[in-house]
Each structure stands twice: as C-alpha cells, then as structure tokens.
XYZ file of C-alpha atoms in Angstrom:
407
model
C -47.188 49.236 26.866
C -45.468 46.346 25.580
C -47.324 44.015 27.688
C -50.806 45.693 26.726
C -49.971 45.104 22.800
C -49.086 41.720 23.285
C -52.522 40.877 25.133
C -54.636 42.463 22.511
C -56.582 40.466 19.915
C -55.013 42.013 16.933
C -51.585 40.713 18.231
C -53.158 37.238 18.343
C -54.223 37.658 14.567
C -50.582 38.196 13.586
C -49.754 34.755 14.242
C -50.738 32.798 11.012
C -50.530 29.448 12.920
C -53.486 30.694 14.810
C -55.258 32.842 12.021
C -55.173 30.217 9.399
C -57.467 28.019 11.552
C -59.236 30.327 14.065
C -61.368 33.631 13.946
C -59.975 35.652 16.830
C -63.075 37.711 17.938
C -62.374 39.425 21.177
C -60.419 39.775 24.460
C -62.737 38.725 27.391
C -60.674 38.724 30.127
C -57.056 39.132 31.813
C -55.171 37.935 34.419
C -51.692 38.246 36.069
C -50.343 35.108 34.041
C -52.585 34.844 31.068
C -55.191 36.606 28.847
C -58.431 34.734 27.678
C -60.027 35.653 24.077
C -63.119 34.254 22.228
C -62.533 32.454 18.870
C -64.296 30.660 16.321
C -63.171 27.661 14.327
C -62.531 28.558 10.604
C -63.556 24.691 9.701
C -66.562 25.104 11.421
C -68.397 28.532 10.296
C -71.736 27.010 10.231
C -71.975 26.177 13.891
C -71.079 29.562 15.265
C -69.752 27.783 18.164
C -67.370 29.910 20.210
C -64.289 28.727 22.159
C -62.020 30.288 24.840
C -58.655 30.698 23.832
C -56.259 30.976 27.043
C -52.856 32.823 26.021
C -50.149 32.245 28.826
C -47.756 35.314 28.934
C -44.070 34.252 27.899
C -42.738 34.844 31.114
C -44.699 32.024 33.093
C -42.551 29.392 34.589
C -42.706 26.461 32.159
C -43.194 23.969 35.070
C -46.475 25.989 36.006
C -47.557 25.481 32.366
C -47.110 21.900 32.446
C -48.800 21.571 35.616
C -52.091 23.389 34.288
C -51.786 21.269 30.838
C -51.171 18.058 32.516
C -54.118 18.460 35.093
C -56.604 19.404 32.194
C -55.439 16.738 29.905
C -56.272 13.953 32.785
C -59.037 15.387 34.584
C -60.809 18.269 32.581
C -64.412 17.389 31.432
C -65.439 15.463 34.599
C -67.288 16.599 37.943
C -67.416 20.457 36.830
C -63.571 20.566 35.791
C -63.307 22.782 32.627
C -62.641 20.737 29.579
C -59.346 21.138 27.446
C -59.847 20.772 24.043
C -56.174 21.130 22.649
C -52.870 22.748 23.852
C -50.015 23.898 21.823
C -46.956 26.223 21.668
C -46.608 28.881 18.946
C -43.167 30.924 19.239
C -42.797 31.964 22.802
C -46.460 31.357 23.830
C -48.515 28.549 24.957
C -52.215 28.532 24.101
C -55.010 26.412 25.677
C -58.340 25.766 23.603
C -61.512 25.393 25.989
C -65.108 25.613 25.929
C -66.533 29.157 26.154
C -68.671 29.905 29.290
C -70.864 32.606 29.087
C -70.858 33.276 32.693
C -73.124 34.860 35.692
C -71.222 37.350 37.642
C -70.877 36.348 41.296
C -71.491 39.796 42.050
C -74.750 39.550 40.748
C -75.689 35.824 41.653
C -74.842 35.685 45.270
C -77.428 38.401 46.468
C -80.213 36.889 44.345
C -79.763 33.355 44.885
C -82.042 31.250 47.251
C -81.394 28.522 49.546
C -81.801 25.755 46.696
C -79.355 27.670 44.549
C -76.709 28.175 47.207
C -76.936 24.571 48.209
C -76.442 23.501 44.586
C -73.687 25.846 44.006
C -71.698 24.650 47.099
C -72.312 21.103 46.460
C -70.826 21.543 42.776
C -67.957 23.317 44.075
C -67.165 20.554 46.761
C -67.584 18.043 44.139
C -65.162 19.277 41.871
C -62.414 20.040 44.712
C -63.071 16.224 45.908
C -62.458 15.241 42.569
C -59.326 16.697 42.035
C -58.216 16.103 45.725
C -58.876 12.489 45.086
C -55.815 12.836 42.564
C -53.865 14.869 45.340
C -54.176 18.278 43.203
C -54.271 21.569 45.216
C -55.842 24.247 42.865
C -54.768 27.224 45.254
C -57.115 30.168 43.709
C -60.504 28.789 44.645
C -62.757 31.926 44.274
C -65.790 32.932 42.723
C -64.320 34.139 39.366
C -62.675 30.761 39.050
C -66.081 28.805 39.337
C -68.226 29.831 36.765
C -71.993 29.491 36.235
C -73.168 29.260 32.556
C -75.974 31.474 32.214
C -77.822 29.435 29.454
C -77.325 25.954 30.890
C -76.531 26.824 34.729
C -73.809 24.284 34.631
C -70.909 25.278 36.718
C -67.222 24.994 35.894
C -63.972 25.032 37.821
C -61.330 27.039 35.996
C -57.701 28.364 36.084
C -55.498 25.729 37.110
C -52.408 27.920 36.538
C -51.087 27.771 40.309
C -52.511 24.235 40.636
C -49.856 21.596 41.888
C -49.640 18.100 43.186
C -49.625 17.896 47.025
C -47.195 14.736 46.925
C -44.678 16.019 44.345
C -45.000 19.764 43.889
C -44.691 19.676 40.276
C -47.211 17.584 38.073
C -44.884 15.042 36.406
C -44.664 11.232 35.339
C -44.833 10.180 39.104
C -48.213 11.978 39.403
C -49.393 10.464 36.138
C -48.657 6.805 37.383
C -50.055 7.522 40.819
C -53.369 8.642 38.940
C -53.340 5.062 37.231
C -53.126 3.442 40.752
C -55.878 5.912 42.055
C -58.240 4.997 39.206
C -57.666 1.084 40.016
C -58.854 1.558 43.465
C -62.417 1.451 44.416
C -62.509 4.877 45.592
C -64.991 6.553 43.207
C -67.304 9.409 44.134
C -70.991 8.909 43.933
C -72.495 7.823 40.627
C -75.516 10.384 41.118
C -73.079 13.384 42.396
C -72.828 15.146 38.970
C -76.644 14.540 38.191
C -77.917 16.669 41.128
C -76.064 19.836 40.206
C -77.486 19.913 36.454
C -80.467 21.905 35.671
C -82.184 18.871 33.963
C -83.315 15.926 36.179
C -82.288 13.477 33.748
C -79.086 13.880 32.120
C -78.182 12.061 28.654
C -76.607 8.951 28.883
C -73.247 10.476 27.480
C -73.226 12.853 30.251
C -73.565 10.083 32.870
C -70.906 8.153 31.168
C -68.670 11.186 31.505
C -69.462 12.025 35.158
C -69.065 8.495 36.627
C -65.816 7.519 34.836
C -62.336 9.266 35.648
C -60.999 11.039 32.562
C -58.835 9.136 30.355
C -55.595 10.263 29.141
C -55.566 10.539 25.718
C -52.696 9.204 23.365
C -50.131 11.914 22.514
C -49.312 12.275 18.852
C -45.878 13.199 17.744
C -46.423 16.157 15.598
C -43.753 18.632 14.678
C -46.447 21.371 14.300
C -49.507 20.196 16.211
C -51.604 23.193 14.673
C -51.033 21.752 11.359
C -53.151 18.969 11.987
C -55.892 21.019 14.277
C -59.696 19.684 13.747
C -62.503 21.310 15.209
C -66.406 20.211 16.090
C -66.873 16.796 15.502
C -63.433 16.030 15.052
C -61.729 17.569 18.163
C -58.966 15.443 19.744
C -57.681 15.956 23.142
C -54.097 16.290 22.644
C -51.269 18.434 23.875
C -48.063 19.705 21.801
C -45.022 17.249 22.479
C -43.290 20.264 23.087
C -45.252 20.836 26.269
C -45.769 17.310 27.707
C -44.269 14.426 25.369
C -42.549 12.807 27.887
C -42.199 8.936 28.502
C -43.728 7.630 31.898
C -40.080 5.892 32.027
C -37.649 8.617 31.024
C -34.785 6.231 31.699
C -35.494 4.621 28.270
C -35.160 8.024 26.384
C -31.945 8.578 24.647
C -31.647 12.115 25.862
C -31.675 10.629 29.503
C -29.085 8.182 28.836
C -26.932 10.916 27.506
C -27.478 13.422 30.190
C -26.500 10.516 32.787
C -22.520 10.954 31.574
C -23.100 14.588 32.320
C -24.986 14.785 35.664
C -24.416 11.730 37.586
C -27.620 10.257 39.094
C -26.022 9.579 42.321
C -23.588 11.995 43.994
C -21.389 11.242 47.114
C -22.125 14.645 48.826
C -19.683 13.703 51.589
C -16.618 14.172 49.163
C -17.572 17.449 48.078
C -14.436 20.023 47.752
C -13.903 23.562 46.343
C -11.252 23.955 44.030
C -9.865 27.375 42.910
C -10.623 29.284 39.835
C -8.793 27.736 36.883
C -8.180 24.474 38.295
C -9.530 21.614 36.618
C -12.812 20.425 37.954
C -13.016 16.957 39.746
C -15.851 14.934 38.552
C -18.576 14.942 40.958
C -17.068 17.637 43.320
C -18.422 21.468 43.749
C -16.490 23.863 41.573
C -18.425 27.191 42.647
C -15.766 28.681 44.862
C -14.432 31.978 43.319
C -17.001 32.009 40.582
C -19.953 33.786 39.596
C -21.880 30.703 38.389
C -23.535 27.831 40.335
C -21.598 24.611 39.194
C -23.680 21.538 37.743
C -23.233 19.678 40.921
C -24.669 22.140 43.015
C -27.485 22.458 40.532
C -28.661 19.124 41.039
C -28.677 19.328 44.773
C -32.450 18.795 46.079
C -34.088 22.153 46.465
C -35.164 23.444 49.893
C -38.758 23.612 50.729
C -40.168 26.680 50.376
C -43.739 27.902 51.381
C -46.038 28.236 48.479
C -47.831 31.823 48.618
C -50.104 31.421 45.379
C -53.637 32.457 45.901
C -56.001 35.182 45.936
C -56.030 37.550 48.820
C -58.756 37.057 51.203
C -59.177 33.318 49.989
C -55.820 32.236 51.855
C -55.731 30.154 54.816
C -53.690 30.834 57.772
C -51.051 28.253 56.794
C -50.254 30.188 53.545
C -50.437 33.727 55.047
C -48.090 32.552 57.973
C -45.902 30.639 55.278
C -46.046 27.266 56.851
C -44.298 24.600 54.386
C -46.501 21.789 55.039
C -49.763 22.784 52.920
C -52.563 20.408 51.771
C -55.867 20.151 50.119
C -57.477 21.952 53.003
C -55.801 25.040 51.286
C -58.964 24.742 48.623
C -61.699 23.628 51.523
C -60.956 27.104 53.578
C -61.426 29.161 50.242
C -64.760 27.133 49.529
C -65.526 27.931 53.106
C -64.904 31.800 52.507
C -67.290 31.953 49.427
C -69.827 30.099 51.571
C -69.570 32.956 54.096
C -70.230 35.514 51.236
C -73.545 33.852 50.712
C -74.324 33.844 54.436
C -73.125 37.367 54.995
C -74.262 39.135 51.940
C -70.607 40.342 51.683
C -68.374 40.041 48.660
C -65.341 40.000 48.999
C -66.206 38.569 52.597
C -62.943 40.633 54.053
C -62.086 43.899 52.272
C -58.551 44.412 52.998
C -55.215 45.152 51.234
C -52.944 42.640 52.711
C -52.632 39.235 54.685
C -51.862 41.097 57.931
C -55.450 42.484 57.481
C -57.100 39.281 56.787
C -55.510 37.686 59.875
C -56.635 40.570 61.985
C -60.007 40.092 60.693
C -60.242 36.269 61.173
C -58.903 36.993 64.712
C -62.042 39.010 65.642
C -64.289 36.295 63.946
C -62.644 33.416 65.343
C -61.310 34.564 68.383
C -57.603 35.513 69.864
C -57.081 32.532 71.560
C -58.007 30.202 68.761
C -55.786 32.279 66.366
C -52.966 31.918 68.650
C -53.296 28.310 68.966
C -53.589 27.937 65.159
C -50.237 30.085 64.770
C -48.344 27.873 67.612
C -49.497 24.663 65.398
C -47.793 26.340 62.656
C -44.676 27.056 64.570
C -45.243 30.866 64.679
C -46.393 33.488 67.172
C -49.488 35.663 66.624
C -49.344 38.933 68.411
C -52.134 41.570 67.924
C -52.140 45.087 69.255
C -54.620 45.968 70.477
C -56.010 42.820 71.112
C -59.239 42.438 69.375
C -62.619 42.522 71.819
C -64.563 39.623 71.634
C -67.969 39.787 69.855
C -71.245 40.047 71.891
C -72.758 36.757 72.736
C -75.591 37.468 70.916
C -73.654 38.032 67.817
C -72.594 35.528 65.265
C -69.778 36.275 62.718
C -72.063 36.823 60.009
C -74.432 39.102 61.867
C -71.161 40.850 63.484
C -70.217 41.603 59.860
C -73.457 42.837 58.662
C -73.164 45.624 61.205
C -69.885 47.034 59.661
C-alpha cells in the first residue's frame, strides 16, 4: 500500500522541488525499479510540450542509477538511443527527464507490419545496439516494450538502461568514460547514412545528420547545490546531471576526499600477512579483525569481489548463458534478445515463448534448436543439460516458426 502511494502523481506534486518547475500530468507506466510520469514545463506553457519524468524508487542500488545516468549522458540522443535532458536527486528519489514518446504498442504493430516495416524495425534496433556495443555497454533488457515506435514521427528509441552495465568493468565509472574517449578517437564509426534509413523522411535535416554521424559529447557538469534551482526548459535545456550522482573527477586521486581515504583504507594490502585477532584486541593495521565479530572489517571490505553471474533481463529474452548462470557474458546477450523479437515477427507470436520460468524457456529452445545442440551449448558453458523426457525432433518439413504456429 505504501509503495502504491509513493508511485502516484499526487505524491510527486508534494515535492516543491518538482512542482515549482513542472506540472505533473499523469502516471504513464510502472516497472520493477521505476515509474514514468508525463509532465509539462511551467516555464514553457505555451508550447504544450510534454516530457517523460522517470522516478527511480529509493531502494534501487546507487551504482545502477549511476550506470544509467552516465550511459544516457554520454550516448543518449544518437542512433535511436533516448535522450536525457537532465537528472537530479530530490530527497531519496532520483529523477530523469526525457522526451515523451507516444508509442505504438508492439502487440498491435507486429501483426500488421509489412516486410518493409519489419526490416526497418530490425535495422534500427540493431543500429542502436551496435552503437552502445561499440562502447562496450550491455543493455540486458532488450525487448519490444523497451524499443518504442513514435506513432507520430515513426521514429524508434531504445529506452530503459536501468540494467545496463559495462562489459569490461561492470559498473560504468571513470574508467569507462576514459575508454569512451579512446573509442571516439578511433576511426571505427558506423556508416554515415545508417540513421537516415530509419527515418520516415527521406531527407533528414542538417541538425539530424550532425547528431547522427557524431558520437554524443559529454556535457560539462555544473557544481550546483540544488540542480533544480537552475532548471531551464525548451530552448534552454542543458544536458547536465546532479553532482550528487556523477560529479566525479576522471582522476579521483586529485580529490581531497580520496587522499584522506588513503589514511583509512590502504590502497595496497599485503594479504599474505592477514591474521585474525580476538575480540577486544587492538587491530593491527592492514590485518583482518573479523574473528569473533558480527560485522565485516574494513580490510575485508576492500577485498575484490567474486565474479557473480548477472541474472538481469526479462523472461523469454534471456540467452542460455544467462539462464545457466555463466559468469562470462558479453554484448551477445542483447543480440539474442533482438533475435527473439525477430522471431515474434516471423512466427506471429508475442511473447514468442509463453512460459513461467527459465527452465521452461530452456525446454522450449531445446525443441526448437535440437537436444544435441543445446547440450553442446551447455557443455561450452560448463554445465550439463538433462531433459526428461527427451524432446522429439521436429518433422523435416517443419521450420521452427511453422512448428510454433501449429501450437
């Protein structure tokens, strides 16, 4: 009951930091980690332009919030990636302001789309994925409800980077930002005409060409105590983010707080000399003191984390390496999900596989791909796949899509 009250438009109107600058219209959608509201800028009432305000629930991991904001700030607005106008923190909530997309429901689109529309849809989706994969970003939640088609302009947008992360580093941090600069300096850009073919108009404007052919630039951060205080809208919207979330220097060792932390948390620990001490004994600098205590000591908190297989994603769109909990996951996770979307077009089924858990998904793909192929896949991932009863092979005249349509 408390959760439902927090996720209402009336709840947002109680925030003067928001209500002084935005008119909260209505709630448009709700997910596991966030809710989306339609809003209008009070400073620009004449244009009647509507924006989407994404409110992240307070229990979301702050690293996940930082990942999403950094990605949108760096990559948003190009190659069908949704743009982020601004982001700020109010009390325990983080808000992200984005363009509002009046989208076509995929349940209506996939059954009526002709061959040309399907090709255009898949091309735009793969271009968006190719762009973020260039920067080693895994979206992890590619599905039709996260790739929206504007019903007015027919443009397409990849949204919801709440589960996205860096393939190289996990968290999207300063190391990723520095890598992005090196990626931009390399001559590995996508074709200049790639964005134009996904536009409804045959000749896009010059501004669109410029924005589509060049990588998104990282805007400068302004050190405002309250970012909402200088909130400017249409015509004067500036891409910025609250320093509470991402106001970090690319060289953290230059920050005073970093230098002070070195006196508390030594940057390098000689783990070969770690010893345990009894409760009440004075701790030895650099040594573990967890024994006989109910808390984890500072030394152990600095140990590198074990690699844990990520499980994020939507049921039916997760690939075998995610369902089998394999640690080594790459950008191929998103390509698999794009393939599942394509199968929905081909088979006329959405969702493509209607199941309740990952085991049912594995069983369904064992029917489609073959028992031996799925066993080989599991062996590659260091797992064993046993299915009882063994699924019968499809008839030689059947294709996977024909087999599904008959069921």
